[in-house]
Tab-separated table of C-alpha atoms and ligand atoms in Angstrom:
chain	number	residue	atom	x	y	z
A	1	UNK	CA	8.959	13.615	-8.667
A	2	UNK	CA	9.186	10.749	-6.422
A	3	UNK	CA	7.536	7.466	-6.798
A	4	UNK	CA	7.454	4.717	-3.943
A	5	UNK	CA	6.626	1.063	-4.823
A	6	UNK	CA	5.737	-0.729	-2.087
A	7	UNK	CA	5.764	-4.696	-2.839
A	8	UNK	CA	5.426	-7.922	-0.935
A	9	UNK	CA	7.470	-10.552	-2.161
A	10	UNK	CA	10.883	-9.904	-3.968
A	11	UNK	CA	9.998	-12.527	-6.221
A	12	UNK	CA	6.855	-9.858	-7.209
A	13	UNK	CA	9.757	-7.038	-7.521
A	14	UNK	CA	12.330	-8.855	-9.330
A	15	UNK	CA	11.536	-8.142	-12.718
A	16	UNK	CA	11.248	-4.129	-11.756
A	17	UNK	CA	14.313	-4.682	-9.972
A	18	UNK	CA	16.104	-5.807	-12.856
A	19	UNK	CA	14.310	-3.990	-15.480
A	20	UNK	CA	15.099	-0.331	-13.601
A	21	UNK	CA	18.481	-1.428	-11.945
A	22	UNK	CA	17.635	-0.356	-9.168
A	23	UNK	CA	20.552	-0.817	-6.525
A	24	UNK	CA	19.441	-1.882	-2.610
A	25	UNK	CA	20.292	0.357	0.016
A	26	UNK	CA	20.489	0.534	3.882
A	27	UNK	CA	17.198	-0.417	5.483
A	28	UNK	CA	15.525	1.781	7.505
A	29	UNK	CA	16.848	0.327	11.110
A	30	UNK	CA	18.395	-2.942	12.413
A	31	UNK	CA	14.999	-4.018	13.554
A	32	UNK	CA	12.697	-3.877	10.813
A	33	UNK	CA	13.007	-6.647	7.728
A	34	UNK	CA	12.105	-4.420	4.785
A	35	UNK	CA	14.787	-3.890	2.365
A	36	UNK	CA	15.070	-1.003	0.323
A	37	UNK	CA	15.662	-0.858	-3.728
A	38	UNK	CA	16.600	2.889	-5.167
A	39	UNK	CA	17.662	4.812	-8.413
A	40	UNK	CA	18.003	8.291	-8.298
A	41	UNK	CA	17.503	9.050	-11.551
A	42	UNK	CA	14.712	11.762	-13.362
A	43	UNK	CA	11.756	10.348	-11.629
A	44	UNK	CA	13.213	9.262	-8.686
A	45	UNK	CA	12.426	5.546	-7.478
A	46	UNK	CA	12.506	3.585	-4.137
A	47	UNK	CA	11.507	0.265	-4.471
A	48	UNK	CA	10.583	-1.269	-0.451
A	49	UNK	CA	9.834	-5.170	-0.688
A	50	UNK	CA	8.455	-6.334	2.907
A	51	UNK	CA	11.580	-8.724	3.605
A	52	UNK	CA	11.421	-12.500	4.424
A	53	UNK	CA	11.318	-13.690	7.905
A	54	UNK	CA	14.611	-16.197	8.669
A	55	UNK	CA	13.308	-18.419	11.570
A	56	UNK	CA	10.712	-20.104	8.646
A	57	UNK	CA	12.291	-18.949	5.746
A	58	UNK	CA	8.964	-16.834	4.524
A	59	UNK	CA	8.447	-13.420	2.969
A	60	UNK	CA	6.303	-11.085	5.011
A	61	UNK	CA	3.637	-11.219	3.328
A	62	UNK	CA	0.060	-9.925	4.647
A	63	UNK	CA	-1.045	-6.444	6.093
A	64	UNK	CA	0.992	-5.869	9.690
A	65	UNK	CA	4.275	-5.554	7.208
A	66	UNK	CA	3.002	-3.799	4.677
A	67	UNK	CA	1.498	-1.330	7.115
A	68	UNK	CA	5.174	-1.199	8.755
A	69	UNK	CA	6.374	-0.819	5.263
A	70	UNK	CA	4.191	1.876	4.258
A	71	UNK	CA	4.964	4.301	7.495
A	72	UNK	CA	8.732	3.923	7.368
A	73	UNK	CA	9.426	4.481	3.856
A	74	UNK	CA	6.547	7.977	3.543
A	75	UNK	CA	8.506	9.283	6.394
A	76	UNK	CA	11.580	8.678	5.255
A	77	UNK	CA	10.923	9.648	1.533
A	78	UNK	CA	8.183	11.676	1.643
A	79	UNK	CA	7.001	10.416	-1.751
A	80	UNK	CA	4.575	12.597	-4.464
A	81	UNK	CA	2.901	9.084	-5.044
A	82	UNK	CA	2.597	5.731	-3.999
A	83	UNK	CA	2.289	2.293	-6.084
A	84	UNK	CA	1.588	-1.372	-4.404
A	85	UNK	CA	2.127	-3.479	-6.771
A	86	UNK	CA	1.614	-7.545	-6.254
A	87	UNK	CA	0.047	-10.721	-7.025
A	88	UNK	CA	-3.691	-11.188	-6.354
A	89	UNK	CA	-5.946	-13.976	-6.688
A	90	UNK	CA	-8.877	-13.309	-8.915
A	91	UNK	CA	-12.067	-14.045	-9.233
A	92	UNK	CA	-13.044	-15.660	-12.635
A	93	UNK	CA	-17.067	-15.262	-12.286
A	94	UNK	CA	-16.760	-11.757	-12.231
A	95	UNK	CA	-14.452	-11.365	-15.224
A	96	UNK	CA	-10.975	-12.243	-13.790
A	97	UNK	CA	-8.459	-14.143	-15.605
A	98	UNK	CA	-4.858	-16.036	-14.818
A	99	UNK	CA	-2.332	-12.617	-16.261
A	100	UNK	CA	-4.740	-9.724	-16.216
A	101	UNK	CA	-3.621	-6.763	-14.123
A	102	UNK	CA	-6.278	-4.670	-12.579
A	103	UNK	CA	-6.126	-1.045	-11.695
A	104	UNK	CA	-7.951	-1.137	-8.186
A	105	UNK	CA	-10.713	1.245	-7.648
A	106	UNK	CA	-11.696	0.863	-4.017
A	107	UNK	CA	-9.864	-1.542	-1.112
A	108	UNK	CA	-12.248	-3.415	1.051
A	109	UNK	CA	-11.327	-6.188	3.692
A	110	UNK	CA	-12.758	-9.328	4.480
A	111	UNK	CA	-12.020	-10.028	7.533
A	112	UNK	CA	-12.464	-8.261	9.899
A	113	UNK	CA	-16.095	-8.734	10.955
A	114	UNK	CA	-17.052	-6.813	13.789
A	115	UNK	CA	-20.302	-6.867	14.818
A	116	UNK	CA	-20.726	-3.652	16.939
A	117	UNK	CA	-22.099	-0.289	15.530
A	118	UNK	CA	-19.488	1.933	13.609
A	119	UNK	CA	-17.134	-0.853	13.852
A	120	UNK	CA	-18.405	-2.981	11.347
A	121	UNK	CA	-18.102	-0.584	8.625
A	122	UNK	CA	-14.690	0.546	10.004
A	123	UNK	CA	-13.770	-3.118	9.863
A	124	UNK	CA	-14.602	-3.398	6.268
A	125	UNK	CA	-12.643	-0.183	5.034
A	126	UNK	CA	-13.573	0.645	1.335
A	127	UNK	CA	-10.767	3.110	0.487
A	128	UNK	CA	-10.681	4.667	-2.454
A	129	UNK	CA	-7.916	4.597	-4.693
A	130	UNK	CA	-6.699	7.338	-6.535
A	131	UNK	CA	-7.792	7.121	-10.307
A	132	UNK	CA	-5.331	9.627	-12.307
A	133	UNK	CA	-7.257	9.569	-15.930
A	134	UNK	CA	-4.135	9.478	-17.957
A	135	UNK	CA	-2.865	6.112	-16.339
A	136	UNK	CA	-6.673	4.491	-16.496
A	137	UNK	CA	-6.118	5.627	-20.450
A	138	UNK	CA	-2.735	4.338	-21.073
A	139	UNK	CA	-2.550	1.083	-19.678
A	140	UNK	CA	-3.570	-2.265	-20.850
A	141	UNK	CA	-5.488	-3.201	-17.614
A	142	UNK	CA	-8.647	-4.326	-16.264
A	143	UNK	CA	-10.354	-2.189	-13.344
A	144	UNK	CA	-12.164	-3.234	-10.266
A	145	UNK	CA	-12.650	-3.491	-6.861
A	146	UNK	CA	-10.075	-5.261	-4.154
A	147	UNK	CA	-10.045	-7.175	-1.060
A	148	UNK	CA	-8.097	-7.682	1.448
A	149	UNK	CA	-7.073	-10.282	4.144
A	150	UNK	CA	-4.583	-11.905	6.222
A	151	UNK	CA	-4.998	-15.630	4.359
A	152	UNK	CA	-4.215	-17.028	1.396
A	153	UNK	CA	-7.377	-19.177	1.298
A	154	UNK	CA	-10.790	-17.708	1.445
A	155	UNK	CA	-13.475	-19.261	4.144
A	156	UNK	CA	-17.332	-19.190	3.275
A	157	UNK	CA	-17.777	-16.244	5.554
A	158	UNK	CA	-15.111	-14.318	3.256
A	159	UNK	CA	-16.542	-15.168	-0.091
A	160	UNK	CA	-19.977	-13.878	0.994
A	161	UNK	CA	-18.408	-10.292	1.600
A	162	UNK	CA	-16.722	-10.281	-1.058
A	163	UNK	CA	-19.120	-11.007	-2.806
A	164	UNK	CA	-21.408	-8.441	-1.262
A	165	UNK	CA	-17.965	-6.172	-2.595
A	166	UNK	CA	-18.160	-7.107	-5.842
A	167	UNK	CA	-14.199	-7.800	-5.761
A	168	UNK	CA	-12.833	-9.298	-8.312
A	169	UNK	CA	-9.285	-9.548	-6.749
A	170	UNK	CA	-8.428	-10.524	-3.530
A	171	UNK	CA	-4.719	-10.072	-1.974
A	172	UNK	CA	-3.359	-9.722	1.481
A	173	UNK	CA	-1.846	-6.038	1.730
A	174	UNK	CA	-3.503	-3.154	-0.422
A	175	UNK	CA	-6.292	-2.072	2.016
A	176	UNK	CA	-3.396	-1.617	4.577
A	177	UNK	CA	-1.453	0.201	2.514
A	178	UNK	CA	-4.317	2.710	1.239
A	179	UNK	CA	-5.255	3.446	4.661
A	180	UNK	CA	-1.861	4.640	5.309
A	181	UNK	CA	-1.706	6.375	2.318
A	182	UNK	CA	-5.001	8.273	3.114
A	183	UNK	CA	-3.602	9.419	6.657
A	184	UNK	CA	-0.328	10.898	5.050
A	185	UNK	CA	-2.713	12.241	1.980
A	186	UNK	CA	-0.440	10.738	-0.412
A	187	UNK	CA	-2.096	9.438	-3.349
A	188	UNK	CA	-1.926	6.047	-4.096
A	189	UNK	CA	-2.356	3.410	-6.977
A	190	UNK	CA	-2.679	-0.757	-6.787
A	191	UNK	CA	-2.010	-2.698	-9.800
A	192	UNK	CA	-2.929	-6.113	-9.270
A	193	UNK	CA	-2.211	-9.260	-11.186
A	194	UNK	CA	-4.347	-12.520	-11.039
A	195	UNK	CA	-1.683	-15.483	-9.983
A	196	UNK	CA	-5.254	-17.760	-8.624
A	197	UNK	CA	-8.659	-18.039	-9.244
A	198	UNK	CA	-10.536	-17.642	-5.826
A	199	UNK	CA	-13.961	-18.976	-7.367
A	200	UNK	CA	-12.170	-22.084	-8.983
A	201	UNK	CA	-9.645	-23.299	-5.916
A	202	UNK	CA	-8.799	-26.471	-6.846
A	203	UNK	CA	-6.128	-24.990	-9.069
A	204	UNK	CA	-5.544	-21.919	-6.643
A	205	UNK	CA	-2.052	-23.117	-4.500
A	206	UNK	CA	-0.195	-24.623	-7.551
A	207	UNK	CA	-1.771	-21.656	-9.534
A	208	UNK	CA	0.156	-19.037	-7.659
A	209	UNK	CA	3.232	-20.509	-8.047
A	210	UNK	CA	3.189	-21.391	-11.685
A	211	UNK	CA	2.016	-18.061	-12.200
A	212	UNK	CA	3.873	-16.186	-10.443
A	213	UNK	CA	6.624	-15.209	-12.902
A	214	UNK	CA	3.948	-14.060	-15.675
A	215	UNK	CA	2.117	-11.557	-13.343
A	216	UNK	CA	5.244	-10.443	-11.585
A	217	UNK	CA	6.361	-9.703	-15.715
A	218	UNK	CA	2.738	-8.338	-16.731
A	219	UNK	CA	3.031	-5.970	-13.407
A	220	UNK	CA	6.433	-4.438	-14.838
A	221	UNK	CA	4.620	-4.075	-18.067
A	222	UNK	CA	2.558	-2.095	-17.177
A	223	UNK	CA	4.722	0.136	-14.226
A	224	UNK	CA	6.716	0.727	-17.349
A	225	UNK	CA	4.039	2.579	-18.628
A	226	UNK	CA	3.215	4.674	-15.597
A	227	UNK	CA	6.796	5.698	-15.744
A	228	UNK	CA	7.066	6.604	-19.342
A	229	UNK	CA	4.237	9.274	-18.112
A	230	UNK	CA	6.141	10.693	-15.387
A	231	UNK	CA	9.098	10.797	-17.307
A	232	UNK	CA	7.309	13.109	-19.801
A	233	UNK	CA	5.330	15.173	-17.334
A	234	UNK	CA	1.549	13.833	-18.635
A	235	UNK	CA	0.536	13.181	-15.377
A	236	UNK	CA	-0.210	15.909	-12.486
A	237	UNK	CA	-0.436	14.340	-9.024
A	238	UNK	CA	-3.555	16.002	-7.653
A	239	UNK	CA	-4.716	14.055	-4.119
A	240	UNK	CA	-8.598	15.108	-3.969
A	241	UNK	CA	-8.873	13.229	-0.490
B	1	ADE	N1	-2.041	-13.363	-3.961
B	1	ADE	C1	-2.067	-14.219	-4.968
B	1	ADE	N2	-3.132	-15.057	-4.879
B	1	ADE	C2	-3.803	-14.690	-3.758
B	1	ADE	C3	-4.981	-15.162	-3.114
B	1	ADE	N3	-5.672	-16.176	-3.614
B	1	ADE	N4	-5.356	-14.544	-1.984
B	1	ADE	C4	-4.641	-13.516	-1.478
B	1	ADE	N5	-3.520	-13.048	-2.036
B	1	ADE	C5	-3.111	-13.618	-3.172
């Protein structure tokens, strides 16, 4: 059994990082910025974070890396499953709170309005995520539906569609990385934990930071679990796509 986590921001992985020593490896070439986290041990983990880009001293956050990310490390470890795991703002009208981690259901986006037949609902996505009952059972987790986009902020036009989504978190990679998941039929699972409140912004910037830390921490809580059900065979990896 192979799991791949595929996470943003090293400061989302650290705690994983630490908690499952994993050890970094090579990266995949001298191009690409992703650096890759492994243990071999029974279930094997690789751990890719998207990297950090020198020239302004930034992780690569949003969906062209975590697309890269995604492609590179499923052909290079052919996983059995997939986790993206990552901060998320949240949105507190519709149940969210600062901490909670959310199992994602479905991935929408928000923008990328097109208005032209087919591509409108292409533009939107609305992938579903692969629900394994025995992880829905044992964790401690909220579920609901995600959105997607390339900005930290959210514009009127974005709050209306997500709002048509019914999302209750909103990041910038997991609709990416389940539509790359769905081409290689590799099943895949978001955990998402609420740094932000999207509805409430005048705490949102100084939110993420401050809580940064605690969801990073209540994200490896709750991987921990996941694992412990690998590790004694009560979950069978099924994709139905
Ligand atoms: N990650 C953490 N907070 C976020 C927000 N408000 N929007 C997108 N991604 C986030």
């Amino acid at each position: 059994m192979k799991i791949l986590i595929l996470v943003a921001m090293y400061q989302e992985a650290k705690p994983l990082v630490n908690e499952l020593s994993l050890k970094e490896t090579e990266p995949f070439d001298d191009a690409l910025p992703m650096r890759i986290f492994i243990n071999h041990e029974k279930p094997d983990i690789v751990l890719v974070i998207s990297g950090t880009d020198p020239k302004h001293n930034a992780d690569y956050i949003g969906t062209q890396a975590a697309a890269v990310s995604a492609v590179m490390a499923i052909k290079k470890f052919n996983p059995d499953i997939i986790l993206n795991i990552g901060t998320a703002g949240g949105f507190k009208d519709r149940g969210a709170q600062i901490g909670d981690v959310y199992l994602v259901t479905q991935a929408f986006y928000h923008d990328r309005r097109i208005p032209l037949p087919g591509y409108d609902a292409y533009g939107m996505g609305g992938y579903h995520c692969e629900m394994i009952p025995e992880i829905a059972g044992a964790l401690n987790v909220k579920k609901g539906i995600l959105s997607t986009g390339d900005s930290l902020d959210a514009q009127p036009c974005d709050l209306e569609i997500m709002a048509k989504h019914n999302a209750v978190v909103k990041d910038m990679e997991g609709a990416s990385i389940v539509w790359v998941a769905n081409l290689y039929k590799k099943p895949v699972i978001l955990l998402k934990s609420v740094t932000d409140l999207v509805d409430y912004p005048e705490e949102n910037y100084q939110d993420f930071l401050n809580n940064l830390h605690l969801a990073s921490h209540n994200l490896k809580d709750q991987f921990l679990k996941i694992l412990q059900l690998f590790t004694e065979n009560k979950i069978v990896v099924n994709k139905t796509i």
